[in-house]
Each structure stands twice: as structure tokens, then as C-alpha cells.
Amino acid sequence: SAVISQKPSRDICQRGTSLTIQCQVDSQVTMMFWYRQQPGQSLTLIATANQGSEATYESGFVIDKFPISRPNLTFSTLTVSNMSPEDSSIYLCSVWSSGANVLTFGAGSRLTVL
Amino acid sequence: DAKTTQPPSMDCAEGRAANLPCNHSTISGNEYVYWYRQIHSQGPQYIIHGLKNNETNEMASLIITEDRKSSTLILPHATLRDTAVYYCIVTDSWGKLQFGAGTQVVVTP
């Protein structure tokens, strides 16, 4: 399965600032996704990162708050904009392996907003 | 995607088999059953998936009832490192998985 690297692994940020999370995959993948896991909660899908076009967002998530880039088949970024303490979460990048029909996750980026 | 129901928690003795149930009574014909687990502070890890036949791999076995309305994940010889939250997910949307609350499994010595 694909190997996913996320950076940063964790960060502490100030209210009102923005942070960009990077996701690098060791192979070309068609489908990439971003999930959020709030403290003590399960995972929620934020959006599908589409290569060469705008991301597709799930209900409750908007591009202005979570802009996503997908410049090629191995890389994506998620920005958390104008952060508030409610944005404190683990943000996870994931990729779909069509051959194995498996979704593989990165280790996540733990974000704390003060 | 069909909704799943799992017990919130389970305890299991080290070395014994852990049987994790999942109900998915509204599953449709083209939906697969996936199992993932999440060890504290790590990303979810894929375990196994199936459509209607029972499946086995190096980590676990998946038993799906004939009517497909429920399934059981079996960890044959639980170890302390199997302590995690286990998620049962039913989906036909590749990659867009809907995670529920899962089952917190605690393996005790």
C-alpha cells in the first residue's frame, strides 16, 4: 500500500492565523482525501482533493476555511484558515488504492489553536 | 452509505480470540464491509474488507452473515498491541468512508 508522509506532525498556532499541512505520497494516486478528527471524536471527511481542479467539499466544510491544493498525483495541501480553538483537531490525509480497494491514512497532523 | 451499529467497548484477555460484532441491517447489494482500527494518536489502519464471502488475512478474519445484515471481525490471538478503537464501515463510495463511533477494545494481560 501507499506510504504517506504528512507535515507538520503537530503544531501549536495562535488564533486568527493560518496553517498549511502537506501530504506527500510515495506513488501516484488518483483519489486523495482529507479528514478531520476532533478531540475524542471519530473521523469526518472534509473534502476530496482533485488533481488539476477544485476540491470537492463535504457538507459543513467550505473552501474559504479549508483551501486545498492538488498540483500533481503525489502531493496535496490543506490549509486551515483564520484558525480558532474549535479548529484544534487531527487532520489526516488519505489515499485510495484502486487495485487493493483500500484507503490508506497518513499519521495525521495534530493542530492545537490557542 | 448504510449505517453501522457497534458496541461502544469490549474487553479481551491477551491470547484469546476477540470477536467484534457489527450490525448493518440496511446494507445494500453493492456495499462492502470494511474494518479499520485506530491505535491512540495514530492514523487509522486498514484491517480487512469483504462483500459477502468470509475473508481472512494475516491480521484478522471477517465473517459476514448470509443475509449480510451483520458481520464479525475476529482477531485470533489478541495481544496488548491490539488495544485500539475498531471501526466497522459499510460503503460503496471508494475512499469516502463514514466513520462511526467504533468499539474501544482493551486487551488485558
XYZ file of N, CA and C in Angstrom:
669
model
N 0.836 -1.194 0.000
C 0.000 0.000 0.000
C 0.876 1.250 0.000
N 0.259 2.371 -0.347
C 0.987 3.621 -0.445
C 1.517 4.063 0.914
N 2.641 4.775 0.868
C 3.216 5.350 2.085
C 2.977 6.851 2.035
N 2.411 7.379 3.092
C 2.011 8.779 3.139
C 2.813 9.500 4.211
N 3.343 10.657 3.838
C 4.065 11.494 4.791
C 3.317 12.804 4.959
N 3.054 13.183 6.184
C 2.381 14.436 6.465
C 3.299 15.338 7.270
N 3.231 16.629 6.919
C 4.000 17.610 7.671
C 3.152 18.839 7.894
N 3.176 19.476 9.060
C 3.894 19.036 10.256
C 3.148 17.902 10.955
N 3.814 17.212 11.832
C 3.137 16.166 12.591
C 2.292 16.781 13.707
N 2.742 17.910 14.194
C 1.966 18.646 15.182
C 2.404 20.101 15.175
N 1.500 20.963 15.618
C 1.847 22.379 15.701
C 0.902 23.066 16.681
N 1.394 24.129 17.239
C 0.587 24.983 18.123
C 0.521 26.346 17.457
N -0.695 26.821 17.254
C -0.889 28.045 16.489
C -1.710 29.052 17.277
N -1.574 30.281 16.868
C -2.343 31.352 17.504
C -3.657 31.569 16.771
N -4.642 31.949 17.501
C -5.947 32.298 16.930
C -5.780 33.329 15.826
N -6.504 33.147 14.737
C -6.503 34.101 13.637
C -5.458 33.837 12.569
N -4.530 32.954 12.824
C -3.510 32.630 11.827
C -3.972 31.457 10.966
N -3.182 31.140 9.949
C -3.470 30.017 9.058
C -2.295 29.051 9.051
N -2.578 27.800 8.806
C -1.540 26.772 8.755
C -1.789 25.866 7.563
N -0.724 25.561 6.843
C -0.831 24.643 5.702
C -0.199 23.305 6.048
N -0.943 22.249 5.818
C -0.496 20.877 6.061
C -0.173 20.234 4.725
N 0.953 19.580 4.664
C 1.385 18.952 3.428
C 1.221 17.437 3.501
N 0.868 16.851 2.375
C 0.710 15.403 2.268
C 1.455 14.929 1.033
N 2.440 14.071 1.238
C 3.251 13.531 0.149
C 3.062 12.020 0.113
N 2.793 11.488 -1.081
C 2.588 10.048 -1.261
C 3.734 9.494 -2.089
N 4.123 8.258 -1.808
C 5.286 7.683 -2.489
C 4.962 7.095 -3.854
N 3.714 7.205 -4.288
C 3.312 6.717 -5.599
C 2.175 7.588 -6.113
N 1.934 7.521 -7.418
C 0.857 8.313 -7.995
C -0.494 7.708 -7.629
N -1.384 8.548 -7.164
C -2.718 8.084 -6.778
C -3.758 9.008 -7.383
N -4.872 8.438 -7.747
C -5.928 9.249 -8.347
C -6.730 9.975 -7.289
N -7.077 9.247 -6.224
C -8.007 9.786 -5.241
C -7.296 10.065 -3.931
N -7.382 11.330 -3.497
C -6.834 11.755 -2.210
C -7.927 12.457 -1.427
N -7.884 12.265 -0.121
C -8.926 12.807 0.736
C -8.310 13.432 1.985
N -9.024 14.392 2.535
C -8.649 14.993 3.804
C -9.771 14.753 4.823
N -9.362 14.261 6.003
C -10.283 14.005 7.099
C -9.885 14.854 8.304
N -10.854 15.061 9.174
C -10.605 15.746 10.437
C -11.072 14.857 11.589
N -10.322 14.886 12.677
C -10.726 14.168 13.880
C -10.614 15.122 15.062
N -11.748 15.597 15.505
C -11.773 16.479 16.658
C -11.532 15.681 17.934
N -11.080 16.338 19.007
C -10.722 15.616 20.235
C -11.839 14.709 20.728
N -11.504 13.448 20.944
C -12.462 12.482 21.468
C -13.531 12.043 20.494
N -13.413 12.452 19.234
C -14.442 12.150 18.233
C -13.915 11.200 17.166
N -14.832 10.783 16.320
C -14.452 9.938 15.191
C -13.992 10.818 14.024
N -13.662 10.200 12.921
C -13.169 10.938 11.759
C -14.327 11.454 10.916
N -14.122 12.635 10.338
C -15.092 13.248 9.443
C -14.382 13.645 8.157
N -14.975 13.307 7.023
C -14.404 13.662 5.740
C -14.592 15.144 5.469
N -13.488 15.842 5.151
C -13.550 17.259 4.818
C -13.809 17.420 3.318
N -12.957 16.780 2.511
C -13.046 17.004 1.067
C -12.241 15.969 0.310
N -12.565 15.861 -0.969
C -11.791 15.086 -1.919
C -10.890 16.052 -2.664
N -9.588 15.758 -2.670
C -8.625 16.618 -3.367
C -8.494 16.133 -4.796
N -8.933 16.929 -5.746
C -8.946 16.549 -7.153
C -7.729 17.141 -7.856
N -7.016 16.314 -8.574
C -5.838 16.785 -9.282
C -6.246 17.642 -10.461
N -5.732 18.876 -10.479
C -5.992 19.767 -11.595
C -7.312 20.499 -11.550
N -8.069 20.325 -10.515
C -9.337 21.045 -10.397
C -9.646 21.298 -8.932
N -10.697 22.043 -8.699
C -11.066 22.417 -7.336
C -11.487 21.197 -6.527
N -11.192 21.238 -5.249
C -11.570 20.137 -4.372
C -13.083 20.066 -4.218
N -13.561 18.885 -3.886
C -14.992 18.669 -3.643
C -15.212 18.567 -2.147
N -15.973 19.504 -1.597
C -16.130 19.596 -0.150
C -17.407 18.907 0.318
N -17.318 18.337 1.522
C -18.480 17.719 2.143
C -19.304 18.798 2.844
N -20.518 18.432 3.158
C -21.418 19.363 3.828
C -20.789 19.840 5.139
N -20.815 21.145 5.343
C -20.262 21.722 6.558
C -18.844 22.227 6.415
N -18.232 21.979 5.285
C -16.859 22.431 5.032
C -16.853 23.292 3.782
N -16.104 24.422 3.846
C -16.085 25.351 2.717
C -14.657 25.678 2.321
N -14.516 26.073 1.060
C -13.195 26.312 0.501
C -12.494 27.476 1.174
N -13.227 28.493 1.583
C -12.593 29.650 2.203
C -11.918 29.283 3.514
N -12.485 28.336 4.222
C -11.941 27.927 5.514
C -10.856 26.847 5.337
N -11.056 25.957 4.384
C -10.142 24.822 4.179
C -9.696 24.728 2.719
N -8.958 25.714 2.221
C -8.496 25.609 0.834
C -7.546 24.427 0.662
N -7.716 23.743 -0.445
C -6.944 22.530 -0.745
C -6.291 22.689 -2.107
N -5.032 22.286 -2.183
C -4.368 22.232 -3.483
C -3.995 20.796 -3.798
N -3.950 20.479 -5.093
C -3.543 19.145 -5.558
C -2.827 19.342 -6.891
N -1.569 19.789 -6.828
C -0.863 20.121 -8.069
C -0.473 18.914 -8.921
N -0.346 17.734 -8.299
C 0.015 16.533 -9.058
C -0.546 15.301 -8.362
N -0.187 14.129 -8.857
C -0.789 12.895 -8.356
C -0.123 12.354 -7.097
N 0.872 13.060 -6.581
C 1.552 12.574 -5.380
C 1.530 13.560 -4.215
N 0.904 14.719 -4.385
C 1.038 15.768 -3.384
C -0.253 16.559 -3.240
N -0.539 16.950 -1.988
C -1.694 17.795 -1.720
C -1.418 18.609 -0.464
N -2.064 19.755 -0.375
C -2.001 20.548 0.850
C -3.407 20.910 1.308
N -3.546 21.027 2.596
C -4.769 21.509 3.230
C -4.375 22.691 4.096
N -5.049 23.807 3.892
C -4.818 24.976 4.733
C -6.007 25.156 5.662
N -5.722 25.390 6.917
C -6.766 25.737 7.879
C -6.635 27.244 8.105
N -7.633 27.987 7.663
C -7.537 29.449 7.626
C -8.196 30.100 8.829
N -7.644 31.257 9.206
C -8.244 32.059 10.267
C -8.671 31.171 11.447
N -7.701 30.516 12.019
C -7.978 29.468 12.991
C -8.561 29.979 14.299
N -9.409 29.166 14.872
C -9.960 29.389 16.206
C -9.717 28.124 17.030
N -9.882 28.189 18.341
C -9.666 26.979 19.158
C -10.510 25.781 18.715
N -11.672 26.045 18.088
C -12.524 24.948 17.621
C -11.877 24.159 16.475
N -10.864 24.718 15.868
C -10.151 24.021 14.791
C -9.084 23.073 15.326
N -8.899 23.050 16.619
C -7.937 22.118 17.214
C -8.403 20.696 16.930
N -7.619 19.975 16.164
C -8.004 18.645 15.697
C -6.775 17.935 15.150
N -6.984 16.678 14.808
C -6.013 15.961 13.991
C -6.538 15.980 12.564
N -5.694 16.385 11.637
C -6.062 16.425 10.223
C -5.294 15.307 9.519
N -6.038 14.485 8.784
C -5.451 13.287 8.186
C -5.613 13.291 6.679
N -4.540 12.999 6.020
C -4.540 12.793 4.583
C -4.721 11.301 4.314
N -5.448 10.970 3.264
C -5.627 9.563 2.919
C -5.673 9.405 1.406
N -5.323 8.205 0.950
C -5.326 7.917 -0.480
C -6.006 6.581 -0.718
N -6.658 6.499 -1.867
C -7.356 5.267 -2.243
C -6.510 4.477 -3.215
N -6.261 3.218 -2.864
C -5.534 2.314 -3.746
C -6.551 1.489 -4.517
N -6.688 1.794 -5.790
C -7.765 1.172 -6.554
C -7.531 -0.315 -6.777
N -6.284 -0.746 -6.826
C -6.027 -2.162 -7.027
C -6.467 -2.999 -5.840
N -6.104 -2.537 -4.639
C -6.434 -3.271 -3.423
C -7.779 -2.864 -2.839
N -8.375 -1.786 -3.359
C -9.615 -1.233 -2.807
C -9.470 -0.917 -1.318
N -8.406 -0.215 -1.001
C -8.104 0.105 0.387
C -7.812 1.591 0.508
N -8.316 2.216 1.572
C -7.996 3.599 1.894
C -6.879 3.594 2.941
N -5.768 4.239 2.585
C -4.612 4.299 3.481
C -4.502 5.704 4.048
N -4.212 5.796 5.342
C -4.128 7.079 6.025
C -2.690 7.427 6.386
N -2.433 8.735 6.383
C -1.201 9.215 6.964
C -1.304 9.204 8.482
N -0.208 9.583 9.127
C -0.167 9.565 10.588
C -0.950 10.723 11.196
N -1.241 11.730 10.377
C -2.027 12.849 10.864
C -1.176 14.023 11.313
N -1.821 15.177 11.334
C -1.197 16.411 11.818
C -2.053 16.940 12.962
N -1.475 16.955 14.150
C -2.216 17.381 15.349
C -2.051 18.873 15.521
N -3.161 19.576 15.418
C -3.141 21.033 15.454
C -3.820 21.511 16.729
N -3.115 22.370 17.472
C -3.688 22.999 18.677
C -3.711 24.497 18.458
N -4.881 25.092 18.626
C -5.041 26.531 18.434
C -5.313 27.179 19.782
N -4.488 28.147 20.105
C -4.618 28.819 21.402
C -5.362 30.143 21.268
N -24.455 5.740 2.260
C -23.889 4.529 2.820
C -24.732 4.058 4.005
N -24.801 2.744 4.155
C -25.585 2.177 5.247
C -24.940 2.508 6.587
N -25.781 2.615 7.616
C -25.305 2.910 8.953
C -24.907 1.605 9.633
N -23.918 1.693 10.517
C -23.486 0.523 11.276
C -23.682 0.760 12.767
N -23.865 -0.334 13.508
C -24.007 -0.271 14.961
C -22.985 -1.200 15.580
N -22.175 -0.649 16.492
C -21.157 -1.425 17.179
C -21.278 -1.182 18.689
N -20.894 -2.190 19.489
C -20.860 -1.922 20.935
C -19.792 -0.874 21.230
N -20.018 -0.018 22.213
C -19.042 1.052 22.468
C -17.713 0.545 23.011
N -17.728 -0.575 23.724
C -16.475 -1.059 24.294
C -16.516 -2.571 24.483
N -15.306 -3.150 24.524
C -15.156 -4.582 24.768
C -13.823 -4.807 25.451
N -13.789 -5.765 26.341
C -12.531 -6.198 26.937
C -12.206 -7.582 26.405
N -10.921 -7.845 26.287
C -10.490 -9.143 25.794
C -9.210 -9.531 26.513
N -9.106 -10.817 26.851
C -7.898 -11.299 27.507
C -6.815 -11.578 26.475
N -5.610 -11.212 26.822
C -4.467 -11.457 25.948
C -4.362 -12.941 25.614
N -4.133 -13.223 24.332
C -4.015 -14.600 23.881
C -5.319 -15.249 23.457
N -6.420 -14.636 23.846
C -7.724 -15.162 23.442
C -8.175 -14.515 22.138
N -9.166 -15.130 21.498
C -9.755 -14.539 20.303
C -10.681 -13.397 20.702
N -10.614 -12.328 19.933
C -11.529 -11.202 20.131
C -12.533 -11.210 18.988
N -13.804 -11.237 19.334
C -14.874 -11.244 18.336
C -15.638 -9.926 18.416
N -15.521 -9.116 17.379
C -16.118 -7.783 17.378
C -17.334 -7.788 16.458
N -18.522 -7.549 17.022
C -19.723 -7.580 16.187
C -20.029 -6.229 15.554
N -20.771 -6.283 14.443
C -21.214 -5.077 13.765
C -22.537 -5.378 13.074
N -23.511 -4.530 13.328
C -24.795 -4.654 12.648
C -24.900 -3.628 11.534
N -25.342 -4.080 10.382
C -25.550 -3.183 9.229
C -26.764 -3.668 8.467
N -27.919 -3.558 9.112
C -29.145 -4.163 8.587
C -29.649 -3.502 7.312
N -29.215 -2.263 7.029
C -29.696 -1.571 5.816
C -28.696 -1.642 4.674
N -27.734 -2.522 4.767
C -26.699 -2.637 3.737
C -27.331 -2.965 2.388
N -26.804 -2.352 1.344
C -27.321 -2.640 0.006
C -26.381 -3.603 -0.714
N -26.837 -4.104 -1.850
C -26.138 -5.190 -2.506
C -24.728 -4.884 -2.968
N -24.443 -3.629 -3.263
C -23.136 -3.284 -3.784
C -22.217 -2.647 -2.727
N -22.629 -2.680 -1.480
C -21.816 -2.090 -0.416
C -20.912 -3.131 0.232
N -19.673 -2.727 0.434
C -18.689 -3.560 1.082
C -18.663 -3.272 2.585
N -18.183 -4.233 3.343
C -17.934 -4.055 4.778
C -16.429 -3.908 4.978
N -16.037 -2.795 5.570
C -14.630 -2.526 5.858
C -14.428 -2.448 7.368
N -13.260 -2.900 7.794
C -12.852 -2.731 9.182
C -11.518 -2.000 9.232
N -11.486 -0.983 10.082
C -10.260 -0.242 10.366
C -10.071 -0.210 11.877
N -8.860 0.080 12.296
C -8.643 0.321 13.704
C -7.738 1.537 13.869
N -7.851 2.174 15.017
C -7.047 3.346 15.299
C -6.454 3.196 16.691
N -5.157 3.012 16.687
C -4.427 2.977 17.941
C -4.184 4.421 18.359
N -4.200 4.665 19.633
C -4.158 6.025 20.169
C -3.097 6.881 19.484
N -3.567 8.044 18.994
C -2.684 9.061 18.413
C -2.077 8.648 17.074
N -2.608 7.604 16.448
C -2.115 7.216 15.133
C -3.228 7.344 14.099
N -2.868 7.316 12.834
C -3.872 7.300 11.780
C -4.561 5.950 11.720
N -5.798 5.891 11.237
C -6.496 4.605 11.121
C -5.722 3.627 10.252
N -5.799 2.367 10.641
C -5.107 1.293 9.938
C -6.130 0.341 9.343
N -5.992 0.049 8.069
C -6.877 -0.909 7.407
C -6.654 -2.301 7.972
N -7.765 -3.030 8.187
C -7.648 -4.407 8.658
C -8.073 -5.384 7.570
N -9.310 -5.252 7.104
C -9.856 -6.245 6.192
C -11.145 -5.704 5.596
N -11.569 -6.245 4.467
C -12.870 -5.897 3.931
C -13.446 -7.076 3.157
N -14.769 -7.027 2.943
C -15.429 -8.099 2.202
C -16.776 -7.650 1.690
N -17.290 -8.401 0.733
C -18.601 -8.110 0.160
C -19.647 -9.080 0.699
N -19.447 -10.370 0.479
C -20.388 -11.346 1.031
C -19.722 -12.627 1.503
N -18.530 -12.900 0.966
C -17.812 -14.082 1.414
C -16.980 -13.761 2.641
N -16.720 -14.774 3.450
C -15.823 -14.602 4.579
C -14.407 -14.375 4.055
N -13.666 -13.546 4.756
C -12.328 -13.199 4.334
C -11.359 -13.392 5.500
N -10.122 -13.720 5.158
C -9.072 -13.868 6.175
C -7.783 -13.298 5.611
N -7.048 -12.596 6.460
C -5.699 -12.172 6.098
C -4.802 -12.349 7.325
N -3.626 -11.785 7.257
C -2.659 -12.021 8.330
C -3.058 -11.330 9.630
N -3.975 -10.404 9.550
C -4.372 -9.675 10.755
C -5.629 -10.250 11.399
N -6.609 -10.636 10.569
C -7.911 -10.957 11.134
C -8.739 -11.777 10.151
N -9.908 -12.201 10.641
C -10.916 -12.838 9.794
C -12.192 -12.018 9.860
N -12.906 -11.997 8.735
C -14.172 -11.292 8.654
C -15.248 -12.300 8.297
N -16.244 -12.387 9.178
C -17.361 -13.295 8.933
C -18.591 -12.450 8.660
N -19.183 -12.606 7.490
C -20.378 -11.865 7.092
C -21.538 -12.843 7.026
N -22.643 -12.509 7.694
C -23.792 -13.412 7.678
C -24.363 -13.524 6.265
N -25.120 -14.586 6.058
C -25.629 -14.849 4.717
C -26.529 -13.732 4.212
N -27.319 -13.129 5.114
C -28.184 -12.018 4.703
C -27.437 -10.689 4.675
N -26.182 -10.684 5.049
C -25.271 -9.541 5.045
C -25.687 -8.438 5.999
N -26.581 -8.715 6.913
C -27.040 -7.674 7.816
C -26.148 -7.509 9.033
N -25.197 -8.378 9.204
C -24.248 -8.220 10.299
C -22.942 -8.916 9.945
N -21.903 -8.562 10.679
C -20.601 -9.176 10.460
C -19.841 -9.225 11.779
N -18.805 -10.029 11.795
C -17.951 -10.158 12.972
C -16.495 -10.123 12.541
N -15.733 -9.279 13.185
C -14.288 -9.259 12.984
C -13.664 -10.118 14.063
N -12.793 -11.023 13.667
C -12.154 -11.910 14.628
C -10.648 -11.661 14.629
N -10.141 -11.281 15.791
C -8.700 -11.216 15.999
C -8.328 -12.525 16.690
N -7.619 -13.424 16.031
C -7.496 -14.794 16.536
C -6.760 -14.921 17.865
N -5.723 -14.145 18.054
C -4.943 -14.223 19.290
C -4.596 -12.796 19.708
N -5.467 -12.196 20.489
C -5.292 -10.789 20.824
C -4.021 -10.550 21.638
N -3.342 -9.471 21.306
C -2.173 -9.045 22.074
C -2.436 -7.649 22.626
N -1.592 -7.211 23.523
C -1.769 -5.891 24.122
C -1.742 -4.804 23.050
N -0.986 -5.055 21.976
C -0.893 -4.065 20.902
C -2.163 -3.971 20.066
N -3.106 -4.866 20.293
C -4.392 -4.785 19.599
C -5.367 -3.842 20.285
N -4.992 -3.289 21.420
C -5.838 -2.298 22.078
C -5.986 -1.084 21.175
N -7.238 -0.772 20.805
C -7.491 0.281 19.815
C -8.994 0.493 19.699
N -9.369 1.513 18.935
C -10.763 1.684 18.535
C -10.934 1.013 17.179
N -11.934 0.144 17.070
C -12.182 -0.605 15.846
C -13.445 -0.065 15.177
N -13.312 0.273 13.902
C -14.419 0.852 13.155
C -14.914 -0.131 12.100
N -16.209 -0.340 12.075
C -16.877 -1.113 11.036
C -17.565 -0.111 10.106
N -17.284 -0.182 8.817
C -17.795 0.800 7.861
C -18.383 0.070 6.676
N -19.535 0.526 6.252
C -20.186 -0.039 5.074
C -20.207 1.037 3.995
N -19.725 0.714 2.811
C -19.630 1.742 1.794
C -19.582 1.181 0.389
N -20.049 2.000 -0.550
C -19.802 1.742 -1.969
C -19.126 2.950 -2.606
N -18.703 3.883 -1.754
C -18.073 5.125 -2.233
C -16.582 5.063 -1.964
N -15.839 4.706 -2.970
C -14.414 4.460 -2.780
C -13.713 5.663 -2.168
N -13.154 5.409 -0.970
C -12.381 6.429 -0.287
C -13.191 7.317 0.631
N -14.459 7.499 0.361
C -15.276 8.398 1.175
C -15.953 7.588 2.279
N -15.171 7.276 3.302
C -15.664 6.417 4.367
C -16.332 7.238 5.455
N -17.473 6.747 5.921
C -18.200 7.381 7.016
C -17.870 6.621 8.296
N -17.074 7.242 9.146
C -16.669 6.599 10.392
C -17.716 6.862 11.475
N -18.114 5.783 12.149
C -18.969 5.926 13.318
C -18.120 6.036 14.568
N -18.738 5.730 15.707
C -18.028 5.853 16.986
C -17.070 4.694 17.233
N -17.340 3.544 16.607
C -16.445 2.404 16.756
C -16.575 1.698 18.097
N -15.765 0.657 18.261
C -15.697 -0.110 19.514
C -14.309 0.056 20.116
N -14.251 0.521 21.357
C -12.975 0.600 22.060
C -12.665 -0.782 22.611
N -11.627 -1.409 22.092
C -11.211 -2.733 22.552
C -10.004 -2.578 23.453
N -10.098 -3.135 24.630
C -8.987 -3.132 25.571
C -8.565 -4.573 25.807
N -7.328 -4.874 25.477
C -6.776 -6.208 25.705
C -6.007 -6.175 27.014
N -6.368 -7.076 27.911
C -5.757 -7.078 29.242
C -4.870 -8.306 29.433
N -3.809 -8.155 30.206
C -2.882 -9.283 30.412
C -3.552 -10.439 31.131
